[in-house]
CSV table of C-alpha atoms and ligand atoms in Angstrom, one decimal:
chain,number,residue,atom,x,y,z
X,1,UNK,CA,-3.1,6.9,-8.8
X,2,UNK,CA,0.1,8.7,-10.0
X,3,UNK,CA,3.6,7.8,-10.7
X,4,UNK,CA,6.2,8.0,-8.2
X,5,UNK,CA,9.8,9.0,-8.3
X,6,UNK,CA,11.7,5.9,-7.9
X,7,UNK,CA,14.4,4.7,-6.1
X,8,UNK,CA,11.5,4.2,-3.7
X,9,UNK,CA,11.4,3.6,0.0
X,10,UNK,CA,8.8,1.3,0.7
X,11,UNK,CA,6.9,0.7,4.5
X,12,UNK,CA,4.6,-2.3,5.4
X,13,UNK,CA,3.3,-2.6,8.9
X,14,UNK,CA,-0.6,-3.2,9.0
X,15,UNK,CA,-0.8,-6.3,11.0
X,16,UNK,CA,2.4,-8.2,12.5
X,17,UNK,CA,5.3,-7.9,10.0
X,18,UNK,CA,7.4,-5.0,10.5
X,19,UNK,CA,9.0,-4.8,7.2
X,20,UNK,CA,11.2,-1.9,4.5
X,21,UNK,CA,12.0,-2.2,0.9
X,22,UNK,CA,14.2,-0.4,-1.6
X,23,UNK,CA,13.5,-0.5,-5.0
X,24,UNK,CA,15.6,1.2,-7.4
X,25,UNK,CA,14.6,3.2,-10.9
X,26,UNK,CA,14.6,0.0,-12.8
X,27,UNK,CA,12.5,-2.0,-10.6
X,28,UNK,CA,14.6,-3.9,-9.0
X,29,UNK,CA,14.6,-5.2,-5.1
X,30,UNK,CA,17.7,-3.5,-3.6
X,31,UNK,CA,17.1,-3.9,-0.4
X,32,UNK,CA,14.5,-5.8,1.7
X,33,UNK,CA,14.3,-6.6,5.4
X,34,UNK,CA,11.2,-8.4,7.1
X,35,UNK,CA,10.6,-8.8,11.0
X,36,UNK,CA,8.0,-10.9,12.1
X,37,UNK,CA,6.4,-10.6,15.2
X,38,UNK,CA,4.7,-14.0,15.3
X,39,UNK,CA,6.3,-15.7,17.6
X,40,UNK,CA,5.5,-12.7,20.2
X,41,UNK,CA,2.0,-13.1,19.7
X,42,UNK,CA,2.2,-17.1,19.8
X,43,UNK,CA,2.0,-16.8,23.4
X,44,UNK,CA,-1.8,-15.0,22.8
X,45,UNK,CA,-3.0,-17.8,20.0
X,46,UNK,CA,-3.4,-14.6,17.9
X,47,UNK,CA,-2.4,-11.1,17.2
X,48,UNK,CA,-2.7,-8.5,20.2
X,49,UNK,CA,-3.2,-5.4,17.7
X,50,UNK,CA,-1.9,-3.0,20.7
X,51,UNK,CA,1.5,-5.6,21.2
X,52,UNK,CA,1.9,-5.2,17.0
X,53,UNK,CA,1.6,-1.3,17.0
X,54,UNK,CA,4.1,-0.9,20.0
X,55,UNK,CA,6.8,-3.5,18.4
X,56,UNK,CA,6.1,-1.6,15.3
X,57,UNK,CA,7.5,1.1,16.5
X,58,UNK,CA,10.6,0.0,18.6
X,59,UNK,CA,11.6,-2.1,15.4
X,60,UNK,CA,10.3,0.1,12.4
X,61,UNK,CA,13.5,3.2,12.6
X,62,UNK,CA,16.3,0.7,13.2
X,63,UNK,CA,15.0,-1.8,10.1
X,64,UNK,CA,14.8,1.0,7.5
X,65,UNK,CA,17.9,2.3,8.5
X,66,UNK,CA,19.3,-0.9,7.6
X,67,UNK,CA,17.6,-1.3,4.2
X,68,UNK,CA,18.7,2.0,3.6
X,69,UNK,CA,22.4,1.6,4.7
X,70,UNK,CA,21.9,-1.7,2.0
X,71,UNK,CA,20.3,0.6,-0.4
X,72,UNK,CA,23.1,3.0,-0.4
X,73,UNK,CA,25.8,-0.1,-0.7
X,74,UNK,CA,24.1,-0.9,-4.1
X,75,UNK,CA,23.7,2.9,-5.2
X,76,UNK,CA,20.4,3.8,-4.8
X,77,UNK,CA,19.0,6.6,-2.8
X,78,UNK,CA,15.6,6.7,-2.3
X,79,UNK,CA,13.7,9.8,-3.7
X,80,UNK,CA,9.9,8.8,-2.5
X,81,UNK,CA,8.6,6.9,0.1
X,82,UNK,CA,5.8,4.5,0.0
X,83,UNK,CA,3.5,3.4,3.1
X,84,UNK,CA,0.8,0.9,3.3
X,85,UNK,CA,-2.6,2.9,3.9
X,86,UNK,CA,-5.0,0.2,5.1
X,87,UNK,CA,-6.5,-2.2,5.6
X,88,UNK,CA,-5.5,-3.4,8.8
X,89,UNK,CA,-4.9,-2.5,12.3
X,90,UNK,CA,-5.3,0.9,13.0
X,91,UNK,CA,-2.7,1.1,15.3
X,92,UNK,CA,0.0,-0.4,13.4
X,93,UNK,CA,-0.9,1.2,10.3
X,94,UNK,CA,-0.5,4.3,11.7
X,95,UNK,CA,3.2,3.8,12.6
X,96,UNK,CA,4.2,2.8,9.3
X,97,UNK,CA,2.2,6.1,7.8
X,98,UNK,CA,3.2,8.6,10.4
X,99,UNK,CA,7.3,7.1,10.0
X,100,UNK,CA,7.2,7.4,6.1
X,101,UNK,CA,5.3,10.7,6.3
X,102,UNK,CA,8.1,12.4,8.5
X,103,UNK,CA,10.7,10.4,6.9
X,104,UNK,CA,9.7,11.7,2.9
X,105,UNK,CA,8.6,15.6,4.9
X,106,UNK,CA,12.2,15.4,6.2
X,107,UNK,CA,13.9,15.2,3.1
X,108,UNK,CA,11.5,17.1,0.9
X,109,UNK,CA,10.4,13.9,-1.1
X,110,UNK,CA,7.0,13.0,-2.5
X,111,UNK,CA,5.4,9.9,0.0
X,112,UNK,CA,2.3,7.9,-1.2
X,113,UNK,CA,0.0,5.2,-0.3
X,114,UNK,CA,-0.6,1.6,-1.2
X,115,UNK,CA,-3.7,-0.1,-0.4
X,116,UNK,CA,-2.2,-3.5,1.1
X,117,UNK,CA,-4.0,-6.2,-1.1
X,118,UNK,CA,-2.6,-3.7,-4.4
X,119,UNK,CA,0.5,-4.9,-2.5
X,120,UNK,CA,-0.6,-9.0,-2.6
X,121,UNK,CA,-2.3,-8.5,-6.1
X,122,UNK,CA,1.4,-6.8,-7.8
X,123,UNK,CA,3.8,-8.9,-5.8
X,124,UNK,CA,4.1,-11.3,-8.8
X,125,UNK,CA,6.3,-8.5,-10.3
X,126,UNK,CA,8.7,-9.7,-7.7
X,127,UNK,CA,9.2,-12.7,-9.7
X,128,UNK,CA,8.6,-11.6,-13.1
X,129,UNK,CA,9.2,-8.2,-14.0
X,130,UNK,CA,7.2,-8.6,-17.3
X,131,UNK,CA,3.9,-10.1,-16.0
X,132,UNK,CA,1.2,-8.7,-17.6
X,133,UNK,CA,-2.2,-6.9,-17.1
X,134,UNK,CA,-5.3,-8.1,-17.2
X,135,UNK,CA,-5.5,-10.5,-15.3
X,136,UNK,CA,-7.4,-13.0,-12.3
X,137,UNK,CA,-5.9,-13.1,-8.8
X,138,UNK,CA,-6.8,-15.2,-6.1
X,139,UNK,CA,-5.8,-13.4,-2.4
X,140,UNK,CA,-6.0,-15.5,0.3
X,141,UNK,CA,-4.5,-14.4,3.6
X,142,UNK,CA,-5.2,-14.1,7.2
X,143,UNK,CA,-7.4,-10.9,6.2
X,144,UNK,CA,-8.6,-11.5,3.1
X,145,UNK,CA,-10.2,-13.5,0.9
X,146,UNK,CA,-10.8,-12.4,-2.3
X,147,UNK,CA,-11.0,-13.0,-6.2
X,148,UNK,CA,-9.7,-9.7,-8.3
X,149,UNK,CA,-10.1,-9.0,-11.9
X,150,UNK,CA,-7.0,-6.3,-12.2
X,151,UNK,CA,-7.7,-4.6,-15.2
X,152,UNK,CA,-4.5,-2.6,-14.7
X,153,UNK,CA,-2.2,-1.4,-11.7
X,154,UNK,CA,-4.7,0.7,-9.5
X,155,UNK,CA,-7.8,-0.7,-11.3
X,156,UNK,CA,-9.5,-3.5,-9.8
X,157,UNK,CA,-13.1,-5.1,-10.3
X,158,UNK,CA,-13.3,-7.9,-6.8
X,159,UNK,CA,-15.7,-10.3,-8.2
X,160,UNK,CA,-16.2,-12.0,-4.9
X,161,UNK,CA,-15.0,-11.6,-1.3
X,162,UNK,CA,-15.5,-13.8,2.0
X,163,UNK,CA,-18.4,-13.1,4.2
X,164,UNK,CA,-17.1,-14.2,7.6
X,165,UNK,CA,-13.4,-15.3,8.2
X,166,UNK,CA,-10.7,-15.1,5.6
X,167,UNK,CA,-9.1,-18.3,4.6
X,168,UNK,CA,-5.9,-17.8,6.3
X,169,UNK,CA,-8.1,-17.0,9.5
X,170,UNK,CA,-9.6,-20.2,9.0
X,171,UNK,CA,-6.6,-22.2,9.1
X,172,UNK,CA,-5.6,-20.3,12.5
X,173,UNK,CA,-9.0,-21.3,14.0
X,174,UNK,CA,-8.6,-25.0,13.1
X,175,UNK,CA,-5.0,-25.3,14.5
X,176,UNK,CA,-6.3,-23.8,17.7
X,177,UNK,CA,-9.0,-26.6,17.7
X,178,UNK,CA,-7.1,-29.1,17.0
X,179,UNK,CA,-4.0,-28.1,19.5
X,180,UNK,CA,-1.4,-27.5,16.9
X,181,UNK,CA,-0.4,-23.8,18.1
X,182,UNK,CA,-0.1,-20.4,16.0
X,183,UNK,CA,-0.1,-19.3,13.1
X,184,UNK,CA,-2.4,-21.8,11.5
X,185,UNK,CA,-1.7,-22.1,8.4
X,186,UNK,CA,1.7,-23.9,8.2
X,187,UNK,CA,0.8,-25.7,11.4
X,188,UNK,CA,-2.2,-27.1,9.6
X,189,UNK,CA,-0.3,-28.0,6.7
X,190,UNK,CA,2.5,-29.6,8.3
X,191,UNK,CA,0.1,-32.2,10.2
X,192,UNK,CA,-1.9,-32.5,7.0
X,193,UNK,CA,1.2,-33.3,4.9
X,194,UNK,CA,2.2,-36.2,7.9
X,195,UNK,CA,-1.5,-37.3,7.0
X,196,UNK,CA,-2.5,-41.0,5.2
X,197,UNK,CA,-4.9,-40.6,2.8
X,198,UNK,CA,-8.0,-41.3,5.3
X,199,UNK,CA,-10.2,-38.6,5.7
X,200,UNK,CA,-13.0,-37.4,7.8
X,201,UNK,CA,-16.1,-35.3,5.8
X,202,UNK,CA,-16.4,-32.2,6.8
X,203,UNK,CA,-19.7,-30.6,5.6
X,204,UNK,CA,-19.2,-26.9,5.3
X,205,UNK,CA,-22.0,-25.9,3.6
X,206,UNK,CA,-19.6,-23.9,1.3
X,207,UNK,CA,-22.1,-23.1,-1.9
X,208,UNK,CA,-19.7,-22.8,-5.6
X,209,UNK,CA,-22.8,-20.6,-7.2
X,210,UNK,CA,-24.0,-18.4,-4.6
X,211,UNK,CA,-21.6,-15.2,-3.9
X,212,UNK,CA,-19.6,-15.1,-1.2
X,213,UNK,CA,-16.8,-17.4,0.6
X,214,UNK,CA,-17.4,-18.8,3.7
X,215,UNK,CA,-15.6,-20.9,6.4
X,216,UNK,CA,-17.7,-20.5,9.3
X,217,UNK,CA,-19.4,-23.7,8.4
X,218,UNK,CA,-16.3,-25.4,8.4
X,219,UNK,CA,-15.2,-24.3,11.1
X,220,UNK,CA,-18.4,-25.3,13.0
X,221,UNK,CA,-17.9,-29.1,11.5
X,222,UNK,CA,-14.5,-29.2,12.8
X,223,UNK,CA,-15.4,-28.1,16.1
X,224,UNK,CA,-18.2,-30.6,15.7
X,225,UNK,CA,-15.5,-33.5,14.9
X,226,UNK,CA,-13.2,-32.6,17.3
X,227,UNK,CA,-15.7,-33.0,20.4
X,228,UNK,CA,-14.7,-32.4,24.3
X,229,UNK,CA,-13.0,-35.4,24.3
X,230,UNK,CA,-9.0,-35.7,23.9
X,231,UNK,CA,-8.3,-36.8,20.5
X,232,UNK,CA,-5.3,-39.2,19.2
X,233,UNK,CA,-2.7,-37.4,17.1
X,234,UNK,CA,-3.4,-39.9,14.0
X,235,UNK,CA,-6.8,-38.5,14.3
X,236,UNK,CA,-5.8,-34.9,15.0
X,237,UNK,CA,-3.0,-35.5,11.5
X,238,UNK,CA,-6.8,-36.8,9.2
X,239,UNK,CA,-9.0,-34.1,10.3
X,240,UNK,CA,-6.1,-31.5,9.6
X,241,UNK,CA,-6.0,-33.3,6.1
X,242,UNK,CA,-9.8,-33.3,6.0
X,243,UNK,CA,-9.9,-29.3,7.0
X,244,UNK,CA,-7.4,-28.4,4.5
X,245,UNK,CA,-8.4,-30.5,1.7
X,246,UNK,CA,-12.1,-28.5,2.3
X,247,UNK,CA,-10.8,-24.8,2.0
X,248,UNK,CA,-8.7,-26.1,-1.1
X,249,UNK,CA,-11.6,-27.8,-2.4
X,250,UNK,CA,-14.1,-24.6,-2.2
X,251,UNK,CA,-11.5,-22.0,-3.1
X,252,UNK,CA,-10.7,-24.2,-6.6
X,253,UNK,CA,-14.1,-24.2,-7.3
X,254,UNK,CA,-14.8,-20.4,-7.0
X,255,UNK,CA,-11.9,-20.1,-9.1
X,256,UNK,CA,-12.6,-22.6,-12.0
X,257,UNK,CA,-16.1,-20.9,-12.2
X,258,UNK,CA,-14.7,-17.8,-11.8
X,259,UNK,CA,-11.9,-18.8,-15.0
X,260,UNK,CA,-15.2,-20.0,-17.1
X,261,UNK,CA,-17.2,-16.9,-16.0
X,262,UNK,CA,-14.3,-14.1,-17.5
X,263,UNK,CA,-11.8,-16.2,-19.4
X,264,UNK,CA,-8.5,-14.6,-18.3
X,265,UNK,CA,-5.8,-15.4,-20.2
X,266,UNK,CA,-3.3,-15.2,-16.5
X,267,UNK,CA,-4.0,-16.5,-12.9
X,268,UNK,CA,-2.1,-15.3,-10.2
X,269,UNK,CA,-2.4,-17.1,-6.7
X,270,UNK,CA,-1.5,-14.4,-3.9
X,271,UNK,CA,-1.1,-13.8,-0.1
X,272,UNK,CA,-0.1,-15.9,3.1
X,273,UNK,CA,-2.5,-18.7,2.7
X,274,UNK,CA,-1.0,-19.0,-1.2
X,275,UNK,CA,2.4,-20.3,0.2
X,276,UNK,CA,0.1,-23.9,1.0
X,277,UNK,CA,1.4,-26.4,-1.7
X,278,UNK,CA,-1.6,-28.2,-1.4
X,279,UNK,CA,-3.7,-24.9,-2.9
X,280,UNK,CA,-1.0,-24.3,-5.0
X,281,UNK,CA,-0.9,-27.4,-6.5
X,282,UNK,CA,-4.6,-27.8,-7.3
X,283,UNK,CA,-4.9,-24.3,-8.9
X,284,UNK,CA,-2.1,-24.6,-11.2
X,285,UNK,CA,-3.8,-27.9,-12.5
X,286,UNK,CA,-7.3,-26.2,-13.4
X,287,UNK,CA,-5.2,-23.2,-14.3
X,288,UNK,CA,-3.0,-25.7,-16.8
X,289,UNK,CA,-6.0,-27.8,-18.0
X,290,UNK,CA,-8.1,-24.4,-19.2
X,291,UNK,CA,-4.8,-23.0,-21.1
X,292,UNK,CA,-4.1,-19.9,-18.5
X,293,UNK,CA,-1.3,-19.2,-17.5
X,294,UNK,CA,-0.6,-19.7,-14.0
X,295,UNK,CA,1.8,-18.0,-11.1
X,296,UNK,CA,2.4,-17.7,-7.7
X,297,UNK,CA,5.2,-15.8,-6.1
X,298,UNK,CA,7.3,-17.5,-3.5
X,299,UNK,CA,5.9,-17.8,-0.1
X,300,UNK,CA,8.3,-14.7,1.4
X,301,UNK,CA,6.4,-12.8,-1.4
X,302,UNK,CA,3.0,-14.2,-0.1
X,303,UNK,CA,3.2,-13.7,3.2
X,304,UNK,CA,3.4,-9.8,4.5
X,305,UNK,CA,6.0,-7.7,3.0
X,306,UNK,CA,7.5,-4.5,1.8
X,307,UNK,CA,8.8,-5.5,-1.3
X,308,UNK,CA,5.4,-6.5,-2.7
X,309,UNK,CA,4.0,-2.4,-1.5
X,310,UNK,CA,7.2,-1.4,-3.6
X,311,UNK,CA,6.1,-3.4,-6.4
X,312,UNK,CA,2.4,-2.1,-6.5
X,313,UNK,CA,3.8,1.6,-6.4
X,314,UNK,CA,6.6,1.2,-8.7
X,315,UNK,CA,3.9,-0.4,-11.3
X,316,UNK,CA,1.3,2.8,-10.8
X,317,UNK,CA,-0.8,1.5,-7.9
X,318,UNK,CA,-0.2,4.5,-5.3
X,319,UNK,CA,-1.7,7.7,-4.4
X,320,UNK,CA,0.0,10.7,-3.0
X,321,UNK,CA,-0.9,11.1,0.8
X,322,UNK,CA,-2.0,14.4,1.2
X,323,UNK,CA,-2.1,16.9,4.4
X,324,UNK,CA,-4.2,15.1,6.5
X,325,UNK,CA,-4.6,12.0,5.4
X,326,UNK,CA,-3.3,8.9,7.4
X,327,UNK,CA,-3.7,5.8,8.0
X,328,UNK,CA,-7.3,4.2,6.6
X,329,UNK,CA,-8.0,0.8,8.7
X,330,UNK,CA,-11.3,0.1,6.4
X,331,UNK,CA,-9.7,1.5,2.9
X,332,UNK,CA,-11.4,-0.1,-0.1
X,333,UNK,CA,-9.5,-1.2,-2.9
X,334,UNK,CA,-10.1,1.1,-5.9
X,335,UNK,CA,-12.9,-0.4,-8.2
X,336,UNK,CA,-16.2,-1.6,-7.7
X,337,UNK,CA,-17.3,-4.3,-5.3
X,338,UNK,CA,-20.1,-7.1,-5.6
V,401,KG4,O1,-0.7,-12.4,3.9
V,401,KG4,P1,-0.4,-12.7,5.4
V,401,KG4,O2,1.0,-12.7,5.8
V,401,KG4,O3,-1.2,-11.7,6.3
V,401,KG4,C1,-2.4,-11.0,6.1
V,401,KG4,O4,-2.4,-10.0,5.2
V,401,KG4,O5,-3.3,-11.4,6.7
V,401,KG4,O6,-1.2,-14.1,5.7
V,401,KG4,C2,-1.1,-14.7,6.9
V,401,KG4,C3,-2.0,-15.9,6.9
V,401,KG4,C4,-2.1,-16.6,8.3
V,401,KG4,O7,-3.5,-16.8,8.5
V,401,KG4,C5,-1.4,-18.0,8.1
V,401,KG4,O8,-2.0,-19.0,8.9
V,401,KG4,C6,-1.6,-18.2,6.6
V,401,KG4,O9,-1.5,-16.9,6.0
V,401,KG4,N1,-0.6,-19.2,6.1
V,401,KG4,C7,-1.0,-20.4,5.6
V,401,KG4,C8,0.3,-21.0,5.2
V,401,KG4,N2,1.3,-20.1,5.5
V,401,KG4,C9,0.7,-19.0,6.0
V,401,KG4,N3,-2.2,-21.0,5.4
V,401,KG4,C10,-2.2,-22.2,4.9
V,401,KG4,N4,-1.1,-22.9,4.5
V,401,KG4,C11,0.2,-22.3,4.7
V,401,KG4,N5,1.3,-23.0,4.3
V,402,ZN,ZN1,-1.5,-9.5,3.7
């Protein structure tokens, strides 16, 4: 990890946002622009990595020039670039490094590398410039599931991780189930929030004490519940509520253990699957009845972004890309895991 010259130039393309940030020597969002793909891949029920990696890089020249034409409107011009490493598709990744590579090599400026979930973990900074380390963070997105102890920016200690699908990837496999279409999570949401309060129990085997998140099981009782048969949208609207209340219910219960296991004095909830009220909600109540102090940034924070990668490297989570080195699809985040 090393400091970076900022204003900064920042690149995020591992799965199917296309999206550029400026940030300028004080830290501050200049200039942010955020394509998404998704409806593209709708058609699919799911992201076709080699579709992502070719939009990538029809859209990726034409959006930074326009961050950069925004940059230059508010007076900063970049003096690094930034790029997300990995994880993520290998393919897309690569556009994003190989663009900021030859952008920072044409203009004879440093360029380093962010590992994405840095990005998730630092994207409170967004909000509040002054948030402090240490501190817990929950990421929950379509990739990753995770609970992080950073220590500091470019530190980490992940004190648990999924085993199977991520929670995000979860919601996306029970809206295919239950017919409500791509991505997921909202969808899932959305029929949850037109929900009564009757509910169907899902058993999920889901275990608060062993190590390890899992939704397979969940998924498996869903697809259980929702049988061969056609099912009425009242019932389609409970079981949504029944599925969502689940992952809520598991992922608050790693995280209370997880607040009476280290005692953090901040909580920060991160990543797509953060922007769902319903987690939200629950996790700033255990968060408020233990005394820490709880955040989450907005959902165009949570969900993939530039700004957030420009966030982690202006706070000290990047490394210099060296000759040679490229895109990493499996990168680890720095620190040990369980
Ligand atoms: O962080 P993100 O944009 O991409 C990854 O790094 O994976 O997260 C995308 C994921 C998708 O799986 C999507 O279904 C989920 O976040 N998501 C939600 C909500 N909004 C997005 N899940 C539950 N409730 C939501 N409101
Ligand atoms: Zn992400």
């Amino acid at each position: 990890m090393s400091a970076i010259p900022a204003p900064i130039l920042a690149i995020e393309t591992s799965c199917d946002e296309t999206s550029a940030a400026v940030m300028d020597g004080s830290g501050r969002l200049v200039a942010h622009a955020v394509y998404s793909q998704v409806a593209e891949h709708a058609a699919y029920g799911g992201v076709v990595p080699e579709l992502a990696s070719r939009r990538h890089s029809e859209i990726l020249p034409e959006l930074v020039d326009r961050v950069l034409a925004n940059a230059a409107g508010a007076g900063a011009e970049p003096r690094s670039a930034v790029v997300t490493r990995g994880p993520g598709l290998v393919g897309s990744l690569l556009v994003g490094v190989q663009y900021a590579r030859a952008w920072a090599w044409g203009r004879a400026v440093p360029v380093h590398g962010v590992h994405h979930v840095a990005g998730h973990l630092h994207a409170i900074l967004l909000e509040d410039p002054e948030w402090e380390c240490p501190y817990l963070s929950l990421v929950v997105s379509g990739g990753h599931t995770q609970l992080v102890a950073v220590e500091r920016p470019g530190a980490y200690r992940v004190l648990d991780r999924t085993r199977d699908d991520a929670a995000g990837e979860a919601f996306d496999k029970a809206a295919k189930l239950l017919g409500l279409g791509y991505p997921g999570g909202p969808a899932v949401a959305r029929a949850a929030g037109e929900a009564g309060d009757e509910r169907e129990r899902l058993v999920s085997g889901v275990m608060t004490h062993a190590p390890g998140f899992s939704f397979s099981g969940l998924k498996t009782a869903l697809r259980k519940a929702v049988g061969s048969e056609p099912v009425p949208e009242e019932r389609i609207r409970i079981l949504a509520a029944s599925f969502q209340d689940a992952v809520v219910d598991a992922l608050a219960r790693k995280v209370e253990r997880a607040l009476l296991e280290s005692r953090p004095a901040r909580f920060v909830v991160t990543g797509g699957v953060a922007s769902n009220e319903s987690l939200r909600a629950r996790l700033r109540a255990i968060c408020l009845a233990r005394g820490v102090r709880f955040a989450v940034p907005r959902p165009s924070y949570c969900t993939d972004n530039a700004a957030m990668i420009a966030a982690a490297a202006f706070a000290g989570a990047s490394s210099p890309l060296r000759v040679g080195e490229t895109a990493d699809p499996a990168m680890e985040l720095p620190g040990a895991t369980p």
